[in-house]
XYZ file of C-alpha atoms in Angstrom:
565
model
C -43.098 -105.599 15.925
C -40.327 -103.646 14.190
C -36.665 -103.818 15.242
C -36.994 -100.272 16.618
C -39.937 -101.237 18.789
C -38.269 -104.399 20.050
C -35.257 -102.414 21.282
C -37.277 -99.924 23.341
C -36.932 -100.212 27.133
C -39.395 -102.476 28.870
C -41.514 -100.698 31.509
C -43.761 -102.029 34.278
C -46.552 -99.853 32.876
C -48.542 -101.219 29.900
C -46.230 -101.750 26.889
C -47.968 -99.063 24.853
C -46.827 -96.446 27.389
C -43.371 -95.383 28.581
C -42.567 -93.443 31.746
C -39.884 -90.736 31.708
C -37.003 -91.634 34.040
C -36.807 -88.052 35.322
C -40.375 -86.730 35.668
C -42.298 -90.046 35.387
C -44.605 -88.545 32.753
C -46.313 -91.291 30.746
C -46.016 -91.009 26.976
C -47.680 -93.057 24.298
C -44.981 -95.172 22.712
C -45.596 -94.158 19.097
C -45.718 -90.466 19.973
C -42.471 -90.822 21.891
C -40.843 -92.469 18.887
C -41.945 -89.551 16.711
C -40.331 -87.243 19.295
C -37.082 -89.264 19.046
C -37.497 -90.485 22.628
C -37.494 -86.971 24.110
C -39.967 -86.538 26.960
C -42.654 -84.036 25.884
C -43.138 -82.931 29.504
C -39.606 -82.203 30.743
C -37.385 -82.508 27.647
C -35.376 -85.415 29.057
C -33.416 -87.138 26.291
C -33.962 -90.834 26.944
C -31.318 -93.333 25.963
C -31.326 -94.719 22.451
C -29.899 -98.024 21.366
C -27.090 -97.944 18.822
C -29.515 -99.128 16.130
C -32.031 -96.411 17.018
C -29.285 -93.807 16.922
C -28.167 -94.914 13.461
C -31.752 -94.778 12.251
C -32.134 -91.253 13.616
C -28.901 -89.900 12.100
C -28.450 -91.561 8.726
C -30.379 -91.273 5.481
C -32.795 -94.198 5.029
C -31.109 -97.174 3.377
C -27.633 -95.634 3.422
C -26.110 -97.602 6.312
C -23.454 -100.134 5.369
C -22.135 -101.962 8.467
C -18.399 -102.281 9.043
C -16.806 -105.236 10.808
C -13.906 -104.574 13.183
C -11.072 -107.049 13.651
C -11.576 -109.915 16.102
C -10.187 -109.223 19.571
C -9.308 -111.350 22.578
C -12.235 -112.313 24.796
C -11.782 -112.257 28.569
C -7.991 -111.762 28.423
C -7.641 -112.009 32.221
C -10.035 -114.897 32.845
C -11.867 -112.483 35.132
C -14.466 -113.530 37.684
C -16.162 -111.415 40.357
C -19.691 -112.200 41.503
C -20.204 -113.607 38.027
C -18.022 -114.995 35.268
C -17.036 -112.224 32.797
C -17.722 -114.457 29.804
C -21.237 -114.973 31.108
C -21.691 -111.205 31.527
C -20.648 -110.742 27.904
C -23.034 -113.422 26.694
C -25.974 -111.872 28.522
C -25.141 -108.398 27.176
C -24.861 -109.762 23.640
C -28.181 -111.607 23.909
C -29.903 -108.558 25.399
C -28.648 -105.935 22.919
C -27.987 -107.999 19.803
C -24.504 -106.445 19.625
C -21.085 -108.059 19.725
C -19.835 -105.289 22.006
C -20.530 -101.696 23.079
C -19.701 -99.980 19.748
C -21.541 -100.318 16.435
C -19.775 -98.987 13.324
C -21.081 -98.259 9.854
C -20.809 -96.007 6.837
C -23.731 -93.985 5.569
C -24.880 -90.559 4.495
C -26.455 -87.549 6.196
C -28.429 -85.458 3.720
C -26.405 -87.130 0.985
C -23.032 -86.360 2.586
C -20.890 -89.469 3.299
C -19.832 -90.188 6.867
C -18.330 -93.002 8.929
C -20.163 -93.493 12.227
C -19.222 -95.222 15.481
C -22.040 -95.359 18.048
C -21.724 -96.537 21.643
C -24.609 -98.388 23.276
C -24.920 -97.831 27.029
C -27.118 -100.919 27.325
C -24.046 -103.086 26.649
C -22.377 -103.274 30.085
C -22.873 -99.548 30.649
C -21.017 -98.704 27.452
C -17.831 -99.757 29.206
C -14.724 -99.255 27.138
C -12.724 -102.408 26.517
C -10.581 -104.053 23.874
C -13.411 -104.775 21.403
C -14.896 -101.290 21.775
C -11.485 -99.706 21.239
C -10.894 -101.829 18.160
C -14.267 -100.809 16.728
C -13.505 -97.102 17.162
C -10.077 -97.516 15.576
C -11.527 -99.553 12.690
C -14.019 -96.764 12.020
C -11.230 -94.160 12.128
C -9.049 -96.188 9.778
C -11.906 -96.576 7.320
C -12.494 -92.821 7.486
C -8.786 -92.302 6.812
C -8.588 -94.685 3.864
C -11.712 -93.249 2.231
C -11.082 -89.634 3.311
C -14.543 -89.477 4.855
C -15.548 -87.471 7.958
C -15.895 -89.462 11.178
C -18.815 -89.127 13.607
C -18.469 -90.575 17.109
C -21.545 -90.937 19.333
C -20.504 -91.633 22.906
C -22.183 -93.114 25.988
C -19.940 -94.788 28.536
C -19.532 -95.390 32.249
C -15.749 -95.732 31.849
C -13.133 -98.393 31.252
C -14.108 -102.074 31.429
C -12.405 -103.222 34.623
C -12.730 -106.913 33.735
C -10.178 -106.411 30.946
C -7.621 -104.674 33.141
C -4.780 -102.645 31.655
C -5.634 -103.824 28.137
C -8.821 -101.769 28.479
C -6.869 -98.797 29.837
C -4.478 -98.612 26.884
C -7.376 -98.377 24.435
C -7.264 -94.672 25.333
C -3.841 -94.404 23.674
C -4.848 -96.650 20.780
C -7.908 -94.569 19.873
C -6.089 -91.273 20.435
C -3.424 -92.338 17.935
C -6.151 -93.053 15.401
C -7.602 -89.570 15.945
C -4.155 -88.029 15.479
C -3.833 -89.774 12.115
C -7.102 -88.164 10.998
C -5.787 -84.779 12.132
C -2.662 -85.218 10.028
C -4.757 -86.196 7.017
C -7.099 -83.197 7.350
C -10.257 -85.258 7.892
C -13.121 -83.733 9.875
C -14.060 -85.472 13.129
C -17.228 -84.808 15.151
C -18.303 -86.124 18.545
C -21.886 -86.243 19.759
C -21.816 -86.598 23.536
C -24.808 -88.372 25.070
C -25.545 -89.102 28.699
C -23.334 -90.239 30.339
C -19.804 -90.136 28.920
C -17.119 -90.725 31.541
C -13.645 -92.075 32.132
C -11.438 -93.345 29.343
C -13.864 -92.440 26.578
C -14.085 -88.830 27.789
C -10.315 -88.675 28.208
C -9.525 -89.942 24.713
C -11.387 -89.927 21.418
C -14.620 -88.274 22.606
C -12.943 -84.943 23.362
C -10.291 -85.096 20.641
C -12.733 -84.444 17.817
C -12.615 -81.173 15.900
C -16.200 -80.426 16.913
C -17.819 -81.638 20.141
C -21.620 -81.445 20.268
C -23.747 -82.480 23.249
C -27.314 -83.507 23.797
C -29.054 -81.362 26.436
C -28.192 -82.480 29.953
C -25.520 -84.947 28.830
C -22.824 -85.483 31.455
C -19.168 -85.596 30.437
C -16.103 -85.931 32.624
C -13.056 -87.951 33.564
C -14.110 -88.805 37.119
C -17.712 -89.412 38.084
C -19.420 -87.089 40.562
C -19.459 -89.644 43.388
C -15.711 -90.208 43.058
C -15.077 -86.462 43.104
C -17.300 -85.880 46.147
C -15.639 -88.725 48.050
C -12.197 -87.377 47.157
C -12.715 -83.701 47.989
C -15.231 -84.241 50.777
C -17.800 -81.740 49.562
C -20.962 -81.685 47.501
C -20.718 -80.574 43.880
C -22.797 -77.673 42.545
C -26.014 -78.395 40.692
C -25.444 -79.054 36.994
C -21.764 -79.915 37.445
C -20.370 -81.816 34.398
C -23.578 -81.326 32.401
C -23.528 -80.128 28.819
C -24.715 -76.704 29.941
C -21.875 -76.415 32.483
C -19.319 -77.548 29.898
C -20.566 -75.072 27.288
C -20.319 -72.192 29.738
C -16.736 -73.191 30.537
C -15.666 -73.462 26.903
C -15.176 -77.229 26.844
C -17.703 -78.182 24.151
C -18.815 -76.500 20.947
C -22.580 -76.511 21.296
C -25.674 -78.198 22.702
C -28.133 -79.517 20.149
C -31.486 -81.119 20.922
C -32.016 -84.433 19.237
C -34.393 -82.943 16.672
C -31.641 -80.598 15.392
C -28.685 -82.969 15.245
C -29.200 -84.217 11.675
C -29.517 -80.698 10.264
C -26.419 -79.593 12.183
C -24.400 -82.531 10.904
C -25.599 -81.871 7.355
C -24.209 -78.315 7.448
C -20.873 -79.402 8.919
C -20.400 -82.281 6.491
C -21.396 -80.144 3.501
C -19.064 -77.328 4.537
C -16.143 -79.720 4.905
C -16.726 -81.225 1.467
C -17.877 -78.287 -0.664
C -15.365 -76.185 -2.515
C -16.584 -73.244 -4.525
C -16.229 -73.259 -8.267
C -14.119 -70.169 -8.750
C -15.927 -67.893 -11.156
C -14.721 -64.753 -12.881
C -17.064 -62.098 -11.549
C -16.721 -58.407 -12.069
C -15.692 -56.354 -9.079
C -18.823 -55.240 -7.176
C -19.609 -51.586 -7.811
C -19.640 -51.002 -4.055
C -15.929 -51.840 -3.725
C -13.502 -48.947 -4.214
C -9.763 -49.533 -4.568
C -8.632 -46.023 -5.596
C -8.507 -43.468 -2.728
C -9.375 -40.502 -4.951
C -12.699 -42.149 -5.797
C -13.771 -41.903 -2.167
C -15.437 -38.891 -0.629
C -13.362 -36.940 1.899
C -15.137 -37.333 5.237
C -14.459 -35.663 8.548
C -12.764 -38.381 10.673
C -14.703 -37.241 13.748
C -17.967 -37.756 11.847
C -16.780 -41.176 10.668
C -16.110 -42.272 14.260
C -19.649 -41.312 15.215
C -21.036 -43.342 12.306
C -18.762 -46.319 13.062
C -20.204 -46.475 16.586
C -23.852 -46.291 15.516
C -25.677 -49.132 17.337
C -27.897 -49.686 14.304
C -25.022 -50.897 12.114
C -25.263 -54.577 11.130
C -23.499 -56.855 13.607
C -21.860 -60.245 13.200
C -25.140 -62.054 13.846
C -26.900 -59.842 11.297
C -24.272 -60.656 8.671
C -24.516 -64.379 9.385
C -28.287 -64.257 8.923
C -27.907 -62.490 5.559
C -24.914 -64.378 4.209
C -24.941 -68.033 5.181
C -27.139 -70.843 3.972
C -26.417 -72.619 7.238
C -24.265 -71.745 10.238
C -23.077 -73.841 13.172
C -21.585 -71.808 16.010
C -18.469 -73.225 17.663
C -17.897 -72.216 21.265
C -15.021 -72.340 23.701
C -11.254 -72.475 23.773
C -11.280 -76.113 25.054
C -8.942 -75.010 27.863
C -11.525 -74.235 30.542
C -11.843 -70.497 29.995
C -15.435 -69.261 30.080
C -16.824 -68.971 26.585
C -16.333 -65.399 25.382
C -19.564 -63.834 24.061
C -17.671 -61.019 22.301
C -16.396 -63.304 19.530
C -18.653 -65.500 17.427
C -17.062 -68.260 15.382
C -18.363 -71.182 13.406
C -18.784 -72.991 10.113
C -21.308 -72.094 7.440
C -22.003 -72.187 3.720
C -21.331 -68.971 1.806
C -22.132 -68.907 -1.896
C -21.884 -72.694 -2.012
C -18.508 -72.969 -0.287
C -17.710 -73.989 3.267
C -16.242 -71.091 5.278
C -15.049 -70.446 8.803
C -16.682 -67.243 10.028
C -15.056 -65.422 12.958
C -16.012 -61.978 14.185
C -16.648 -59.563 17.010
C -20.204 -59.164 18.256
C -21.372 -55.962 19.899
C -25.152 -55.761 19.782
C -27.893 -53.202 19.194
C -29.553 -52.739 22.585
C -27.934 -51.723 25.851
C -28.681 -55.152 27.285
C -27.020 -56.960 24.391
C -24.035 -54.625 24.442
C -23.516 -55.413 28.118
C -24.005 -59.156 27.557
C -21.442 -59.057 24.736
C -19.051 -56.848 26.729
C -19.330 -54.206 23.983
C -17.400 -56.468 21.612
C -14.269 -56.430 23.785
C -12.976 -59.993 23.720
C -11.261 -61.881 26.520
C -8.213 -64.154 26.081
C -10.543 -67.158 25.842
C -12.310 -65.432 22.949
C -9.100 -65.055 20.988
C -8.072 -68.606 21.838
C -11.454 -69.786 20.567
C -10.733 -67.902 17.348
C -7.305 -69.562 17.068
C -8.842 -73.005 17.526
C -11.313 -72.293 14.732
C -8.577 -70.908 12.461
C -6.614 -74.129 12.899
C -9.708 -76.199 12.175
C -10.280 -74.244 8.955
C -6.679 -74.915 7.965
C -7.065 -78.615 8.740
C -10.172 -79.190 6.628
C -9.188 -76.693 3.935
C -11.918 -74.054 4.088
C -11.336 -70.267 3.825
C -11.523 -67.928 6.811
C -13.626 -64.761 6.835
C -13.218 -62.390 9.781
C -15.447 -59.431 10.609
C -13.936 -56.812 12.914
C -15.987 -54.456 15.076
C -14.473 -53.761 18.484
C -13.293 -50.767 20.506
C -10.405 -53.007 21.590
C -9.533 -56.150 23.500
C -10.870 -56.340 27.043
C -8.322 -54.562 29.292
C -9.368 -55.857 32.747
C -7.135 -57.555 35.331
C -8.581 -60.988 34.541
C -7.667 -60.501 30.875
C -4.061 -59.841 31.890
C -4.101 -62.708 34.374
C -5.133 -65.159 31.653
C -2.753 -63.899 28.981
C -4.460 -61.348 26.742
C -1.206 -60.392 25.028
C -0.191 -63.963 24.186
C -3.712 -64.798 22.996
C -3.655 -61.883 20.536
C -0.126 -62.775 19.446
C -1.192 -66.340 18.706
C -4.066 -65.082 16.547
C -1.612 -63.061 14.489
C 0.829 -65.943 14.119
C -1.851 -68.412 13.054
C -3.552 -66.038 10.610
C -0.181 -65.297 9.067
C 0.570 -68.961 8.444
C -2.689 -70.790 7.679
C -2.605 -72.217 4.135
C -6.240 -71.317 3.376
C -7.528 -67.992 1.985
C -8.201 -65.304 4.596
C -10.402 -62.238 4.064
C -10.993 -59.659 6.770
C -13.489 -56.808 6.834
C -13.412 -53.883 9.265
C -17.163 -53.341 9.547
C -17.343 -50.781 12.378
C -14.730 -49.962 14.978
C -11.277 -51.409 14.470
C -9.732 -50.731 17.833
C -6.043 -51.441 18.353
C -4.660 -54.944 19.026
C -8.104 -56.375 19.613
C -8.924 -55.567 15.989
C -5.687 -56.477 14.255
C -5.821 -59.879 16.000
C -8.561 -60.805 13.515
C -7.420 -58.609 10.623
C -4.175 -60.185 9.428
C -5.352 -61.468 6.055
C -4.667 -61.941 2.362
C -7.063 -59.062 1.720
C -8.340 -56.519 4.225
C -11.503 -54.640 3.308
C -13.113 -51.790 5.199
C -16.592 -50.364 5.313
C -16.879 -46.756 4.146
C -17.747 -45.424 7.607
C -15.584 -47.769 9.640
C -12.428 -46.852 11.569
C -9.176 -48.731 12.196
C -6.721 -47.222 14.634
C -3.853 -47.858 17.022
C -5.875 -46.267 19.827
C -9.260 -44.661 20.342
C -9.310 -40.898 19.743
C -10.361 -40.386 23.369
C -7.389 -42.406 24.563
C -5.025 -40.575 22.236
C -6.331 -37.184 23.390
C -6.012 -38.156 27.057
C -2.371 -39.177 26.591
C -1.070 -36.574 24.135
C -3.453 -33.650 24.612
C -3.861 -34.405 28.339
C -7.588 -33.916 27.759
C -9.922 -36.662 26.524
C -12.457 -34.061 25.422
C -10.024 -33.136 22.608
C -10.919 -36.381 20.823
C -11.991 -34.673 17.592
C -8.566 -33.194 16.722
C -7.049 -36.509 17.821
C -9.323 -38.361 15.403
C -8.254 -36.106 12.533
C -4.581 -36.569 13.411
C -4.848 -40.380 13.632
C -6.312 -40.642 10.084
C -8.188 -43.815 10.968
C -10.836 -43.384 8.244
C -11.182 -45.683 5.227
C -9.910 -43.202 2.624
C -6.728 -42.506 4.584
C -6.036 -46.174 5.261
C -6.604 -47.123 1.624
C -4.049 -44.499 0.587
C -1.597 -45.865 3.178
C -2.035 -49.418 1.874
C -3.333 -50.712 5.211
C -6.585 -51.840 3.573
C -7.037 -53.171 0.042
C -10.546 -51.965 -0.703
C -13.399 -49.944 0.734
C -17.005 -51.119 0.635
C -19.438 -48.258 0.175
C -22.456 -47.980 2.446
C -26.034 -46.846 1.864
C -26.521 -43.091 1.971
C -26.242 -41.821 5.523
C -24.453 -44.919 6.806
C -24.978 -48.647 7.238
C -27.455 -48.100 10.059
C -29.928 -46.491 7.652
C -30.321 -49.723 5.651
C -28.501 -52.546 7.458
C -29.734 -55.312 5.161
C -28.409 -53.620 2.019
C -25.184 -52.701 3.812
C -24.662 -56.320 4.824
C -25.320 -57.655 1.327
C -22.842 -55.162 -0.135
C -20.149 -56.517 2.182
C -21.153 -60.079 1.345
C -20.731 -59.471 -2.387
C -17.324 -57.915 -1.752
C -16.211 -60.893 0.355
C -17.383 -63.474 -2.209
C -15.636 -61.590 -5.031
C -12.431 -61.341 -2.995
C -12.489 -65.044 -2.092
C -12.854 -65.883 -5.783
C -9.747 -63.824 -6.503
C -7.644 -65.339 -3.736
C -8.656 -68.946 -4.376
C -7.178 -68.760 -7.865
C -3.711 -68.357 -6.380
C -1.560 -71.363 -5.508
C -1.258 -71.940 -1.746
C 2.497 -71.321 -1.484
C 2.236 -68.202 -3.618
C -0.717 -66.990 -1.600
C 1.298 -67.290 1.625
C 4.219 -65.465 0.017
C 1.938 -62.636 -1.084
C 0.363 -62.446 2.376
C 3.757 -62.067 4.063
C 4.910 -59.579 1.446
C 1.790 -57.494 1.971
C 2.688 -56.847 5.595
C 6.430 -56.720 4.991
C 5.958 -53.679 2.736
C 3.682 -51.643 4.980
C 5.332 -48.399 6.063
C 8.555 -49.026 4.136
C 10.249 -47.538 1.057
C 12.185 -50.444 -0.406
C 14.732 -49.728 -3.139
C 15.606 -53.396 -3.489
C 12.369 -55.244 -4.216
C 14.137 -58.577 -3.640
C 13.997 -57.784 0.081
C 10.243 -58.285 0.117
C 9.863 -61.233 -2.191
């Protein structure tokens, strides 16, 4: 019998068969192992031991165990219905572990990583002194070797038998996570069922990226405690991964079969830096206004709103070798579907992609709120911008929105401050930033994602302080006069290039991007890659100075150039 087989749960049914805890479906053991202990009938993700988890995640033969420092055993001399030392001995004999956390180094698809895995079979994954020390030892090794840290959690809460010493492990591990933040080292949590108490309220939710297995429960207080406290039953699905994703508290849900591939993309993106090459400017990019055709602004607005134009999801499919979407503002606001953000590989480099998503069909447009983002959407974008700055990868933003969502809930939850924070962060991040206006660039909702080192614009896109209909309603007192308003606003690419608002215009296929969306998308991609190459050659402090100077000069006639240096 292999070590994997020996660690599988023992069932009352014949040992060659295992019953699902949820649906009681019987699965042949070897088939279940091939399915990574996921029930083929109901999809239930059964618990894995720490050793099984390591085997699932790491490249074969790459694991190198780490040994944490020795900690005090039974610091309180605790006894309840059984002696605590005896409980520890039984747990150690049963699991083969010293305590609830196993730590190691290894690789995922060749990318180095430090891993700390909790084992629920060891006293319910309870979080005590030894477990805290193991997590901190893993974090310190990640810090000293500048290697990403992966935390796999499963815990019922703090280990009561160790009293306040167990409680303060929350602070101890949180300090270790803060040190990794300061050093710019990527941290990832994989939440498995269940993760409660001190683990949830410390290192598990402090990671840069929080992934969950389907159905995994995560929370500070358990459901029974909450129900007893508030005196009412909780809704179905409360505290599950699906509930948390909807409320913006975790980044994504990944079935067990997809976790390795997801980790491989994230680890590669955090470690890969593009070799800056000297490419010629793509023929599709125009930087001289006179080289652009004069187009009727009213016609341009019609083209910019064409539902067949490539969207954010279309661009991601054409551009990235791998993309991991990151959801939520981590503050409890419902995840905003109008902004997509995440990490991917673009031309061999890791990038943070952030952009508005409208859609092609009426149903998708409604589901995406027509690309009009809520405050939680902009706060999600800010969180991803800060993550890009931390791990040192460039930011690419794609703008296509009629404007930020103007409803009462948006005002109630701080739309103005959310947009302002986007602008402040984009203006100060030390990494390269490229923005492309790909369709509609409507007012503050657009500029929130368009403060960049270089701003590009599609040939038939628009970028304006207000929609022409809104302008006509206010100044002409008649929204039907939108065509003269559009001409007066000069929101077309040629006008904005001449005003210095944008730095280049990306031509589109004849008739507009909607006539050949794949080619249109690839033309923008080539322009973005070329522009990133240009920006990445510039020293960080000089790049920031140039970014500030770019906006400082807009709309001004300076006689003393020292004023804008």
